[in-house]
């Protein structure tokens, strides 16, 4: 089964850029979606199809995907960005949804 | 405006069967390309996908839970129902339903608030 690997935690100072990675075998050939989840809340889609932003998501959120790593990039990080972030793909071979293990973003 | 809301018991006993409902508005599950999925999250742990059902009644299940899951839809009621048999304490989690539209690789773009289920005797 396809596996997505995320770092358990990432820390960044306010105003700096956070990069959260999602590793997978040839993930660059797949469409990657990213979700933000704050404590006690449901996940919210922040990036879809590697780099597109839903309406209402700040331009500070962007994404990239190449070869074996997809990356969520959060520029000019704010306190309100502190949350868990999950990447997600569709596993074509097994016909199901796969989530990464999640990354806790801490704003220092 | 798309909304989804999960409903069901807050507590079930081990070995019992769980039935959860997802009631939605703002879209129709008879529209081509539309699907509704279930995802769960044990306390303090990661998201885990469970099942998906599509407008044409196509269904997909998590391989590890497939034998225990059944997903159905009632288009007239705007509802999707998930049943899970032989419940165990490890199934304690918040259960979410979510909307997707498009191909198989489309995102889960709208989520319900989730419902917390505890499995305990």
mmCIF file with all atom_site columns, C-alpha atoms in Angstrom:
data_model
loop_
_atom_site.group_PDB
_atom_site.id
_atom_site.type_symbol
_atom_site.label_atom_id
_atom_site.label_alt_id
_atom_site.label_comp_id
_atom_site.label_asym_id
_atom_site.label_entity_id
_atom_site.label_seq_id
_atom_site.pdbx_PDB_ins_code
_atom_site.Cartn_x
_atom_site.Cartn_y
_atom_site.Cartn_z
_atom_site.occupancy
_atom_site.B_iso_or_equiv
_atom_site.pdbx_formal_charge
_atom_site.auth_seq_id
_atom_site.auth_comp_id
_atom_site.auth_asym_id
_atom_site.auth_atom_id
_atom_site.pdbx_PDB_model_num
ATOM 1   C CA . UNK A 1 1   ? 0.000   0.000  0.000   1.00 0.00 ? 1   UNK A CA 1
ATOM 2   C CA . UNK A 1 2   ? 1.154   3.514  -0.768  1.00 0.00 ? 2   UNK A CA 1
ATOM 3   C CA . UNK A 1 3   ? 2.686   5.408  2.174   1.00 0.00 ? 3   UNK A CA 1
ATOM 4   C CA . UNK A 1 4   ? 2.951   9.153  2.787   1.00 0.00 ? 4   UNK A CA 1
ATOM 5   C CA . UNK A 1 5   ? 5.627   10.303 5.216   1.00 0.00 ? 5   UNK A CA 1
ATOM 6   C CA . UNK A 1 6   ? 5.454   13.620 7.035   1.00 0.00 ? 6   UNK A CA 1
ATOM 7   C CA . UNK A 1 7   ? 7.722   14.993 9.766   1.00 0.00 ? 7   UNK A CA 1
ATOM 8   C CA . UNK A 1 8   ? 5.916   14.883 13.115  1.00 0.00 ? 8   UNK A CA 1
ATOM 9   C CA . UNK A 1 9   ? 6.679   18.500 13.859  1.00 0.00 ? 9   UNK A CA 1
ATOM 10  C CA . UNK A 1 10  ? 7.933   21.725 12.327  1.00 0.00 ? 10  UNK A CA 1
ATOM 11  C CA . UNK A 1 11  ? 8.710   24.907 14.228  1.00 0.00 ? 11  UNK A CA 1
ATOM 12  C CA . UNK A 1 12  ? 8.970   28.389 12.775  1.00 0.00 ? 12  UNK A CA 1
ATOM 13  C CA . UNK A 1 13  ? 9.202   31.934 14.067  1.00 0.00 ? 13  UNK A CA 1
ATOM 14  C CA . UNK A 1 14  ? 6.447   34.410 13.251  1.00 0.00 ? 14  UNK A CA 1
ATOM 15  C CA . UNK A 1 15  ? 6.988   36.138 9.938   1.00 0.00 ? 15  UNK A CA 1
ATOM 16  C CA . UNK A 1 16  ? 9.218   33.386 8.608   1.00 0.00 ? 16  UNK A CA 1
ATOM 17  C CA . UNK A 1 17  ? 8.480   30.674 6.060   1.00 0.00 ? 17  UNK A CA 1
ATOM 18  C CA . UNK A 1 18  ? 7.375   27.186 7.049   1.00 0.00 ? 18  UNK A CA 1
ATOM 19  C CA . UNK A 1 19  ? 7.884   24.200 4.766   1.00 0.00 ? 19  UNK A CA 1
ATOM 20  C CA . UNK A 1 20  ? 6.063   20.971 5.530   1.00 0.00 ? 20  UNK A CA 1
ATOM 21  C CA . UNK A 1 21  ? 7.045   17.993 3.440   1.00 0.00 ? 21  UNK A CA 1
ATOM 22  C CA . UNK A 1 22  ? 5.133   14.914 2.360   1.00 0.00 ? 22  UNK A CA 1
ATOM 23  C CA . UNK A 1 23  ? 7.209   12.085 0.985   1.00 0.00 ? 23  UNK A CA 1
ATOM 24  C CA . UNK A 1 24  ? 6.000   9.254  -1.200  1.00 0.00 ? 24  UNK A CA 1
ATOM 25  C CA . UNK A 1 25  ? 7.263   7.052  -3.993  1.00 0.00 ? 25  UNK A CA 1
ATOM 26  C CA . UNK A 1 26  ? 6.992   9.112  -7.186  1.00 0.00 ? 26  UNK A CA 1
ATOM 27  C CA . UNK A 1 27  ? 4.475   11.381 -5.489  1.00 0.00 ? 27  UNK A CA 1
ATOM 28  C CA . UNK A 1 28  ? 5.160   13.914 -8.236  1.00 0.00 ? 28  UNK A CA 1
ATOM 29  C CA . UNK A 1 29  ? 2.944   11.818 -10.498 1.00 0.00 ? 29  UNK A CA 1
ATOM 30  C CA . UNK A 1 30  ? 0.000   12.140 -8.123  1.00 0.00 ? 30  UNK A CA 1
ATOM 31  C CA . UNK A 1 31  ? -2.290  14.990 -7.112  1.00 0.00 ? 31  UNK A CA 1
ATOM 32  C CA . UNK A 1 32  ? -1.623  16.093 -3.537  1.00 0.00 ? 32  UNK A CA 1
ATOM 33  C CA . UNK A 1 33  ? -4.071  17.848 -1.256  1.00 0.00 ? 33  UNK A CA 1
ATOM 34  C CA . UNK A 1 34  ? -3.296  19.548 2.064   1.00 0.00 ? 34  UNK A CA 1
ATOM 35  C CA . UNK A 1 35  ? -5.555  20.020 5.080   1.00 0.00 ? 35  UNK A CA 1
ATOM 36  C CA . UNK A 1 36  ? -5.181  22.226 8.126   1.00 0.00 ? 36  UNK A CA 1
ATOM 37  C CA . UNK A 1 37  ? -6.671  21.061 11.412  1.00 0.00 ? 37  UNK A CA 1
ATOM 38  C CA . UNK A 1 38  ? -6.788  23.227 14.520  1.00 0.00 ? 38  UNK A CA 1
ATOM 39  C CA . UNK A 1 39  ? -7.492  21.695 17.934  1.00 0.00 ? 39  UNK A CA 1
ATOM 40  C CA . UNK A 1 40  ? -11.077 20.578 18.335  1.00 0.00 ? 40  UNK A CA 1
ATOM 41  C CA . UNK A 1 41  ? -11.977 21.460 14.753  1.00 0.00 ? 41  UNK A CA 1
ATOM 42  C CA . UNK A 1 42  ? -12.581 19.569 11.529  1.00 0.00 ? 42  UNK A CA 1
ATOM 43  C CA . UNK A 1 43  ? -9.896  19.606 8.837   1.00 0.00 ? 43  UNK A CA 1
ATOM 44  C CA . UNK A 1 44  ? -9.982  22.419 6.302   1.00 0.00 ? 44  UNK A CA 1
ATOM 45  C CA . UNK A 1 45  ? -8.683  22.110 2.748   1.00 0.00 ? 45  UNK A CA 1
ATOM 46  C CA . UNK A 1 46  ? -5.895  24.649 2.206   1.00 0.00 ? 46  UNK A CA 1
ATOM 47  C CA . UNK A 1 47  ? -4.192  23.404 -0.975  1.00 0.00 ? 47  UNK A CA 1
ATOM 48  C CA . UNK A 1 48  ? -5.559  21.068 -3.663  1.00 0.00 ? 48  UNK A CA 1
ATOM 49  C CA . UNK A 1 49  ? -4.089  19.565 -6.801  1.00 0.00 ? 49  UNK A CA 1
ATOM 50  C CA . UNK A 1 50  ? -0.585  20.302 -5.555  1.00 0.00 ? 50  UNK A CA 1
ATOM 51  C CA . UNK A 1 51  ? -0.755  24.099 -5.657  1.00 0.00 ? 51  UNK A CA 1
ATOM 52  C CA . UNK A 1 52  ? -4.318  25.470 -5.984  1.00 0.00 ? 52  UNK A CA 1
ATOM 53  C CA . UNK A 1 53  ? -5.893  27.439 -3.152  1.00 0.00 ? 53  UNK A CA 1
ATOM 54  C CA . UNK A 1 54  ? -9.601  27.284 -2.265  1.00 0.00 ? 54  UNK A CA 1
ATOM 55  C CA . UNK A 1 55  ? -11.346 30.605 -1.963  1.00 0.00 ? 55  UNK A CA 1
ATOM 56  C CA . UNK A 1 56  ? -10.767 32.168 1.420   1.00 0.00 ? 56  UNK A CA 1
ATOM 57  C CA . UNK A 1 57  ? -7.335  30.630 1.926   1.00 0.00 ? 57  UNK A CA 1
ATOM 58  C CA . UNK A 1 58  ? -4.630  33.305 2.160   1.00 0.00 ? 58  UNK A CA 1
ATOM 59  C CA . UNK A 1 59  ? -2.078  33.633 -0.622  1.00 0.00 ? 59  UNK A CA 1
ATOM 60  C CA . UNK A 1 60  ? 0.561   32.902 2.007   1.00 0.00 ? 60  UNK A CA 1
ATOM 61  C CA . UNK A 1 61  ? -0.299  29.227 1.521   1.00 0.00 ? 61  UNK A CA 1
ATOM 62  C CA . UNK A 1 62  ? 1.232   27.549 -1.509  1.00 0.00 ? 62  UNK A CA 1
ATOM 63  C CA . UNK A 1 63  ? 2.342   24.112 -2.584  1.00 0.00 ? 63  UNK A CA 1
ATOM 64  C CA . UNK A 1 64  ? 4.721   22.240 -4.822  1.00 0.00 ? 64  UNK A CA 1
ATOM 65  C CA . UNK A 1 65  ? 5.125   18.634 -5.873  1.00 0.00 ? 65  UNK A CA 1
ATOM 66  C CA . UNK A 1 66  ? 8.014   16.985 -7.633  1.00 0.00 ? 66  UNK A CA 1
ATOM 67  C CA . UNK A 1 67  ? 9.582   13.558 -7.811  1.00 0.00 ? 67  UNK A CA 1
ATOM 68  C CA . UNK A 1 68  ? 9.305   12.022 -4.340  1.00 0.00 ? 68  UNK A CA 1
ATOM 69  C CA . UNK A 1 69  ? 8.335   15.057 -2.251  1.00 0.00 ? 69  UNK A CA 1
ATOM 70  C CA . UNK A 1 70  ? 5.358   17.382 -2.044  1.00 0.00 ? 70  UNK A CA 1
ATOM 71  C CA . UNK A 1 71  ? 5.704   20.531 0.028   1.00 0.00 ? 71  UNK A CA 1
ATOM 72  C CA . UNK A 1 72  ? 3.262   22.864 1.733   1.00 0.00 ? 72  UNK A CA 1
ATOM 73  C CA . UNK A 1 73  ? 4.761   26.330 2.036   1.00 0.00 ? 73  UNK A CA 1
ATOM 74  C CA . UNK A 1 74  ? 3.404   28.900 4.445   1.00 0.00 ? 74  UNK A CA 1
ATOM 75  C CA . UNK A 1 75  ? 4.936   32.349 4.019   1.00 0.00 ? 75  UNK A CA 1
ATOM 76  C CA . UNK A 1 76  ? 4.940   35.086 6.651   1.00 0.00 ? 76  UNK A CA 1
ATOM 77  C CA . UNK A 1 77  ? 3.742   32.640 9.281   1.00 0.00 ? 77  UNK A CA 1
ATOM 78  C CA . UNK A 1 78  ? 1.238   33.929 11.827  1.00 0.00 ? 78  UNK A CA 1
ATOM 79  C CA . UNK A 1 79  ? 0.246   32.639 15.251  1.00 0.00 ? 79  UNK A CA 1
ATOM 80  C CA . UNK A 1 80  ? -3.074  31.536 13.764  1.00 0.00 ? 80  UNK A CA 1
ATOM 81  C CA . UNK A 1 81  ? -1.297  29.103 11.429  1.00 0.00 ? 81  UNK A CA 1
ATOM 82  C CA . UNK A 1 82  ? -0.388  26.886 14.365  1.00 0.00 ? 82  UNK A CA 1
ATOM 83  C CA . UNK A 1 83  ? -2.164  23.610 13.603  1.00 0.00 ? 83  UNK A CA 1
ATOM 84  C CA . UNK A 1 84  ? -1.768  20.053 12.373  1.00 0.00 ? 84  UNK A CA 1
ATOM 85  C CA . UNK A 1 85  ? -1.321  19.677 8.637   1.00 0.00 ? 85  UNK A CA 1
ATOM 86  C CA . UNK A 1 86  ? -2.093  16.539 6.628   1.00 0.00 ? 86  UNK A CA 1
ATOM 87  C CA . UNK A 1 87  ? -1.243  15.646 3.056   1.00 0.00 ? 87  UNK A CA 1
ATOM 88  C CA . UNK A 1 88  ? -3.507  13.318 1.059   1.00 0.00 ? 88  UNK A CA 1
ATOM 89  C CA . UNK A 1 89  ? -3.423  11.482 -2.255  1.00 0.00 ? 89  UNK A CA 1
ATOM 90  C CA . UNK A 1 90  ? -5.461  8.926  -4.147  1.00 0.00 ? 90  UNK A CA 1
ATOM 91  C CA . UNK A 1 91  ? -3.780  5.527  -4.413  1.00 0.00 ? 91  UNK A CA 1
ATOM 92  C CA . UNK A 1 92  ? -4.529  4.503  -7.970  1.00 0.00 ? 92  UNK A CA 1
ATOM 93  C CA . UNK A 1 93  ? -3.302  0.961  -7.528  1.00 0.00 ? 93  UNK A CA 1
ATOM 94  C CA . UNK A 1 94  ? -5.575  0.147  -4.610  1.00 0.00 ? 94  UNK A CA 1
ATOM 95  C CA . UNK A 1 95  ? -8.389  2.614  -5.280  1.00 0.00 ? 95  UNK A CA 1
ATOM 96  C CA . UNK A 1 96  ? -8.413  4.425  -1.981  1.00 0.00 ? 96  UNK A CA 1
ATOM 97  C CA . UNK A 1 97  ? -7.597  7.622  -0.141  1.00 0.00 ? 97  UNK A CA 1
ATOM 98  C CA . UNK A 1 98  ? -4.303  7.905  1.712   1.00 0.00 ? 98  UNK A CA 1
ATOM 99  C CA . UNK A 1 99  ? -3.452  10.449 4.409   1.00 0.00 ? 99  UNK A CA 1
ATOM 100 C CA . UNK A 1 100 ? -0.031  11.297 5.704   1.00 0.00 ? 100 UNK A CA 1
ATOM 101 C CA . UNK A 1 101 ? 0.670   10.971 9.405   1.00 0.00 ? 101 UNK A CA 1
ATOM 102 C CA . UNK A 1 102 ? 0.316   14.698 9.974   1.00 0.00 ? 102 UNK A CA 1
ATOM 103 C CA . UNK A 1 103 ? 2.720   17.460 10.964  1.00 0.00 ? 103 UNK A CA 1
ATOM 104 C CA . UNK A 1 104 ? 2.269   19.722 13.955  1.00 0.00 ? 104 UNK A CA 1
ATOM 105 C CA . UNK A 1 105 ? 3.275   23.260 13.087  1.00 0.00 ? 105 UNK A CA 1
ATOM 106 C CA . UNK A 1 106 ? 4.429   25.270 16.082  1.00 0.00 ? 106 UNK A CA 1
ATOM 107 C CA . UNK A 1 107 ? 4.843   29.019 15.848  1.00 0.00 ? 107 UNK A CA 1
ATOM 108 C CA . UNK A 1 108 ? 7.608   30.011 18.215  1.00 0.00 ? 108 UNK A CA 1
ATOM 109 C CA . UNK B 2 1   ? -23.551 26.580 0.602   1.00 0.00 ? 1   UNK B CA 1
ATOM 110 C CA . UNK B 2 2   ? -22.429 23.019 1.244   1.00 0.00 ? 2   UNK B CA 1
ATOM 111 C CA . UNK B 2 3   ? -22.819 21.649 4.751   1.00 0.00 ? 3   UNK B CA 1
ATOM 112 C CA . UNK B 2 4   ? -22.531 18.161 6.214   1.00 0.00 ? 4   UNK B CA 1
ATOM 113 C CA . UNK B 2 5   ? -23.399 16.903 9.664   1.00 0.00 ? 5   UNK B CA 1
ATOM 114 C CA . UNK B 2 6   ? -22.669 13.569 11.268  1.00 0.00 ? 6   UNK B CA 1
ATOM 115 C CA . UNK B 2 7   ? -25.048 11.887 13.685  1.00 0.00 ? 7   UNK B CA 1
ATOM 116 C CA . UNK B 2 8   ? -25.091 8.691  15.652  1.00 0.00 ? 8   UNK B CA 1
ATOM 117 C CA . UNK B 2 9   ? -24.461 7.223  19.092  1.00 0.00 ? 9   UNK B CA 1
ATOM 118 C CA . UNK B 2 10  ? -21.769 8.629  21.333  1.00 0.00 ? 10  UNK B CA 1
ATOM 119 C CA . UNK B 2 11  ? -21.174 5.280  23.034  1.00 0.00 ? 11  UNK B CA 1
ATOM 120 C CA . UNK B 2 12  ? -21.297 1.691  21.808  1.00 0.00 ? 12  UNK B CA 1
ATOM 121 C CA . UNK B 2 13  ? -20.246 -1.548 23.455  1.00 0.00 ? 13  UNK B CA 1
ATOM 122 C CA . UNK B 2 14  ? -17.585 -3.880 22.083  1.00 0.00 ? 14  UNK B CA 1
ATOM 123 C CA . UNK B 2 15  ? -18.897 -6.323 19.452  1.00 0.00 ? 15  UNK B CA 1
ATOM 124 C CA . UNK B 2 16  ? -21.861 -4.087 18.646  1.00 0.00 ? 16  UNK B CA 1
ATOM 125 C CA . UNK B 2 17  ? -22.573 -2.649 15.205  1.00 0.00 ? 17  UNK B CA 1
ATOM 126 C CA . UNK B 2 18  ? -22.194 1.101  14.694  1.00 0.00 ? 18  UNK B CA 1
ATOM 127 C CA . UNK B 2 19  ? -24.476 3.086  12.405  1.00 0.00 ? 19  UNK B CA 1
ATOM 128 C CA . UNK B 2 20  ? -23.569 6.667  11.537  1.00 0.00 ? 20  UNK B CA 1
ATOM 129 C CA . UNK B 2 21  ? -25.474 9.057  9.318   1.00 0.00 ? 21  UNK B CA 1
ATOM 130 C CA . UNK B 2 22  ? -24.172 11.994 7.331   1.00 0.00 ? 22  UNK B CA 1
ATOM 131 C CA . UNK B 2 23  ? -26.899 14.476 6.450   1.00 0.00 ? 23  UNK B CA 1
ATOM 132 C CA . UNK B 2 24  ? -25.925 17.095 3.914   1.00 0.00 ? 24  UNK B CA 1
ATOM 133 C CA . UNK B 2 25  ? -27.249 20.129 2.069   1.00 0.00 ? 25  UNK B CA 1
ATOM 134 C CA . UNK B 2 26  ? -26.106 22.340 -0.772  1.00 0.00 ? 26  UNK B CA 1
ATOM 135 C CA . UNK B 2 27  ? -25.455 19.522 -3.220  1.00 0.00 ? 27  UNK B CA 1
ATOM 136 C CA . UNK B 2 28  ? -27.068 16.385 -4.606  1.00 0.00 ? 28  UNK B CA 1
ATOM 137 C CA . UNK B 2 29  ? -25.587 12.925 -4.511  1.00 0.00 ? 29  UNK B CA 1
ATOM 138 C CA . UNK B 2 30  ? -27.271 12.218 -7.808  1.00 0.00 ? 30  UNK B CA 1
ATOM 139 C CA . UNK B 2 31  ? -25.096 14.797 -9.600  1.00 0.00 ? 31  UNK B CA 1
ATOM 140 C CA . UNK B 2 32  ? -22.376 13.326 -11.768 1.00 0.00 ? 32  UNK B CA 1
ATOM 141 C CA . UNK B 2 33  ? -18.965 13.273 -10.115 1.00 0.00 ? 33  UNK B CA 1
ATOM 142 C CA . UNK B 2 34  ? -20.168 13.917 -6.575  1.00 0.00 ? 34  UNK B CA 1
ATOM 143 C CA . UNK B 2 35  ? -19.105 11.703 -3.698  1.00 0.00 ? 35  UNK B CA 1
ATOM 144 C CA . UNK B 2 36  ? -19.257 11.541 0.094   1.00 0.00 ? 36  UNK B CA 1
ATOM 145 C CA . UNK B 2 37  ? -16.589 9.956  2.214   1.00 0.00 ? 37  UNK B CA 1
ATOM 146 C CA . UNK B 2 38  ? -16.050 8.946  5.841   1.00 0.00 ? 38  UNK B CA 1
ATOM 147 C CA . UNK B 2 39  ? -12.840 9.616  7.732   1.00 0.00 ? 39  UNK B CA 1
ATOM 148 C CA . UNK B 2 40  ? -12.039 9.001  11.389  1.00 0.00 ? 40  UNK B CA 1
ATOM 149 C CA . UNK B 2 41  ? -9.471  10.272 13.858  1.00 0.00 ? 41  UNK B CA 1
ATOM 150 C CA . UNK B 2 42  ? -8.637  8.539  17.143  1.00 0.00 ? 42  UNK B CA 1
ATOM 151 C CA . UNK B 2 43  ? -7.848  10.952 19.963  1.00 0.00 ? 43  UNK B CA 1
ATOM 152 C CA . UNK B 2 44  ? -4.436  12.514 19.403  1.00 0.00 ? 44  UNK B CA 1
ATOM 153 C CA . UNK B 2 45  ? -3.820  10.535 16.236  1.00 0.00 ? 45  UNK B CA 1
ATOM 154 C CA . UNK B 2 46  ? -3.879  11.015 12.479  1.00 0.00 ? 46  UNK B CA 1
ATOM 155 C CA . UNK B 2 47  ? -6.758  11.011 10.020  1.00 0.00 ? 47  UNK B CA 1
ATOM 156 C CA . UNK B 2 48  ? -7.772  7.622  8.643   1.00 0.00 ? 48  UNK B CA 1
ATOM 157 C CA . UNK B 2 49  ? -9.933  7.250  5.555   1.00 0.00 ? 49  UNK B CA 1
ATOM 158 C CA . UNK B 2 50  ? -12.743 4.685  5.813   1.00 0.00 ? 50  UNK B CA 1
ATOM 159 C CA . UNK B 2 51  ? -15.031 4.702  2.766   1.00 0.00 ? 51  UNK B CA 1
ATOM 160 C CA . UNK B 2 52  ? -16.404 6.632  -0.195  1.00 0.00 ? 52  UNK B CA 1
ATOM 161 C CA . UNK B 2 53  ? -19.653 6.465  -2.135  1.00 0.00 ? 53  UNK B CA 1
ATOM 162 C CA . UNK B 2 54  ? -20.292 8.154  -5.471  1.00 0.00 ? 54  UNK B CA 1
ATOM 163 C CA . UNK B 2 55  ? -23.298 9.496  -7.311  1.00 0.00 ? 55  UNK B CA 1
ATOM 164 C CA . UNK B 2 56  ? -23.493 6.329  -9.403  1.00 0.00 ? 56  UNK B CA 1
ATOM 165 C CA . UNK B 2 57  ? -23.411 4.125  -6.262  1.00 0.00 ? 57  UNK B CA 1
ATOM 166 C CA . UNK B 2 58  ? -19.792 3.164  -6.849  1.00 0.00 ? 58  UNK B CA 1
ATOM 167 C CA . UNK B 2 59  ? -18.168 2.436  -3.494  1.00 0.00 ? 59  UNK B CA 1
ATOM 168 C CA . UNK B 2 60  ? -14.618 2.241  -2.164  1.00 0.00 ? 60  UNK B CA 1
ATOM 169 C CA . UNK B 2 61  ? -13.443 0.961  1.213   1.00 0.00 ? 61  UNK B CA 1
ATOM 170 C CA . UNK B 2 62  ? -10.287 1.052  3.271   1.00 0.00 ? 62  UNK B CA 1
ATOM 171 C CA . UNK B 2 63  ? -8.582  -2.282 2.626   1.00 0.00 ? 63  UNK B CA 1
ATOM 172 C CA . UNK B 2 64  ? -7.858  -2.812 6.320   1.00 0.00 ? 64  UNK B CA 1
ATOM 173 C CA . UNK B 2 65  ? -11.501 -2.296 7.349   1.00 0.00 ? 65  UNK B CA 1
ATOM 174 C CA . UNK B 2 66  ? -13.352 -3.454 4.264   1.00 0.00 ? 66  UNK B CA 1
ATOM 175 C CA . UNK B 2 67  ? -14.791 -6.563 5.871   1.00 0.00 ? 67  UNK B CA 1
ATOM 176 C CA . UNK B 2 68  ? -16.446 -4.498 8.617   1.00 0.00 ? 68  UNK B CA 1
ATOM 177 C CA . UNK B 2 69  ? -17.765 -1.522 6.618   1.00 0.00 ? 69  UNK B CA 1
ATOM 178 C CA . UNK B 2 70  ? -20.845 -0.825 4.539   1.00 0.00 ? 70  UNK B CA 1
ATOM 179 C CA . UNK B 2 71  ? -21.609 2.556  2.999   1.00 0.00 ? 71  UNK B CA 1
ATOM 180 C CA . UNK B 2 72  ? -24.979 3.410  1.488   1.00 0.00 ? 72  UNK B CA 1
ATOM 181 C CA . UNK B 2 73  ? -26.791 6.491  0.263   1.00 0.00 ? 73  UNK B CA 1
ATOM 182 C CA . UNK B 2 74  ? -30.339 7.764  0.327   1.00 0.00 ? 74  UNK B CA 1
ATOM 183 C CA . UNK B 2 75  ? -30.489 10.461 -2.303  1.00 0.00 ? 75  UNK B CA 1
ATOM 184 C CA . UNK B 2 76  ? -34.045 11.471 -1.427  1.00 0.00 ? 76  UNK B CA 1
ATOM 185 C CA . UNK B 2 77  ? -33.026 12.142 2.181   1.00 0.00 ? 77  UNK B CA 1
ATOM 186 C CA . UNK B 2 78  ? -29.647 13.717 1.308   1.00 0.00 ? 78  UNK B CA 1
ATOM 187 C CA . UNK B 2 79  ? -28.024 11.192 3.567   1.00 0.00 ? 79  UNK B CA 1
ATOM 188 C CA . UNK B 2 80  ? -25.110 8.759  3.576   1.00 0.00 ? 80  UNK B CA 1
ATOM 189 C CA . UNK B 2 81  ? -24.975 5.965  6.129   1.00 0.00 ? 81  UNK B CA 1
ATOM 190 C CA . UNK B 2 82  ? -21.908 4.087  7.330   1.00 0.00 ? 82  UNK B CA 1
ATOM 191 C CA . UNK B 2 83  ? -22.170 0.855  9.281   1.00 0.00 ? 83  UNK B CA 1
ATOM 192 C CA . UNK B 2 84  ? -19.229 -0.756 11.025  1.00 0.00 ? 84  UNK B CA 1
ATOM 193 C CA . UNK B 2 85  ? -19.550 -4.181 12.595  1.00 0.00 ? 85  UNK B CA 1
ATOM 194 C CA . UNK B 2 86  ? -17.821 -5.778 15.554  1.00 0.00 ? 86  UNK B CA 1
ATOM 195 C CA . UNK B 2 87  ? -16.794 -2.555 17.267  1.00 0.00 ? 87  UNK B CA 1
ATOM 196 C CA . UNK B 2 88  ? -13.706 -2.516 19.485  1.00 0.00 ? 88  UNK B CA 1
ATOM 197 C CA . UNK B 2 89  ? -12.245 0.059  21.893  1.00 0.00 ? 89  UNK B CA 1
ATOM 198 C CA . UNK B 2 90  ? -9.592  0.878  19.263  1.00 0.00 ? 90  UNK B CA 1
ATOM 199 C CA . UNK B 2 91  ? -12.431 2.229  17.102  1.00 0.00 ? 91  UNK B CA 1
ATOM 200 C CA . UNK B 2 92  ? -12.902 5.074  19.559  1.00 0.00 ? 92  UNK B CA 1
ATOM 201 C CA . UNK B 2 93  ? -12.504 8.187  17.421  1.00 0.00 ? 93  UNK B CA 1
ATOM 202 C CA . UNK B 2 94  ? -14.090 11.282 15.958  1.00 0.00 ? 94  UNK B CA 1
ATOM 203 C CA . UNK B 2 95  ? -15.871 10.306 12.755  1.00 0.00 ? 95  UNK B CA 1
ATOM 204 C CA . UNK B 2 96  ? -16.142 12.824 9.932   1.00 0.00 ? 96  UNK B CA 1
ATOM 205 C CA . UNK B 2 97  ? -17.986 12.830 6.643   1.00 0.00 ? 97  UNK B CA 1
ATOM 206 C CA . UNK B 2 98  ? -16.807 14.957 3.738   1.00 0.00 ? 98  UNK B CA 1
ATOM 207 C CA . UNK B 2 99  ? -17.829 15.997 0.217   1.00 0.00 ? 99  UNK B CA 1
ATOM 208 C CA . UNK B 2 100 ? -15.795 15.562 -2.910  1.00 0.00 ? 100 UNK B CA 1
ATOM 209 C CA . UNK B 2 101 ? -16.495 16.277 -6.538  1.00 0.00 ? 101 UNK B CA 1
ATOM 210 C CA . UNK B 2 102 ? -14.566 15.274 -9.607  1.00 0.00 ? 102 UNK B CA 1
ATOM 211 C CA . UNK B 2 103 ? -12.252 12.418 -10.431 1.00 0.00 ? 103 UNK B CA 1
ATOM 212 C CA . UNK B 2 104 ? -10.986 9.810  -8.053  1.00 0.00 ? 104 UNK B CA 1
ATOM 213 C CA . UNK B 2 105 ? -8.078  12.069 -7.122  1.00 0.00 ? 105 UNK B CA 1
ATOM 214 C CA . UNK B 2 106 ? -10.249 15.042 -6.197  1.00 0.00 ? 106 UNK B CA 1
ATOM 215 C CA . UNK B 2 107 ? -9.959  16.626 -2.726  1.00 0.00 ? 107 UNK B CA 1
ATOM 216 C CA . UNK B 2 108 ? -12.320 16.402 0.228   1.00 0.00 ? 108 UNK B CA 1
ATOM 217 C CA . UNK B 2 109 ? -13.375 20.000 0.045   1.00 0.00 ? 109 UNK B CA 1
ATOM 218 C CA . UNK B 2 110 ? -16.136 20.262 2.644   1.00 0.00 ? 110 UNK B CA 1
ATOM 219 C CA . UNK B 2 111 ? -16.178 18.486 5.992   1.00 0.00 ? 111 UNK B CA 1
ATOM 220 C CA . UNK B 2 112 ? -18.716 17.955 8.716   1.00 0.00 ? 112 UNK B CA 1
ATOM 221 C CA . UNK B 2 113 ? -17.947 18.972 12.289  1.00 0.00 ? 113 UNK B CA 1
ATOM 222 C CA . UNK B 2 114 ? -17.385 15.366 13.312  1.00 0.00 ? 114 UNK B CA 1
ATOM 223 C CA . UNK B 2 115 ? -18.975 13.147 15.931  1.00 0.00 ? 115 UNK B CA 1
ATOM 224 C CA . UNK B 2 116 ? -17.051 11.593 18.813  1.00 0.00 ? 116 UNK B CA 1
ATOM 225 C CA . UNK B 2 117 ? -17.656 7.922  19.391  1.00 0.00 ? 117 UNK B CA 1
ATOM 226 C CA . UNK B 2 118 ? -16.462 5.948  22.388  1.00 0.00 ? 118 UNK B CA 1
ATOM 227 C CA . UNK B 2 119 ? -16.365 2.164  22.379  1.00 0.00 ? 119 UNK B CA 1
ATOM 228 C CA . UNK B 2 120 ? -16.480 0.820  25.898  1.00 0.00 ? 120 UNK B CA 1
ATOM 229 C CA . UNK B 2 121 ? -18.288 -1.768 27.971  1.00 0.00 ? 121 UNK B CA 1
#
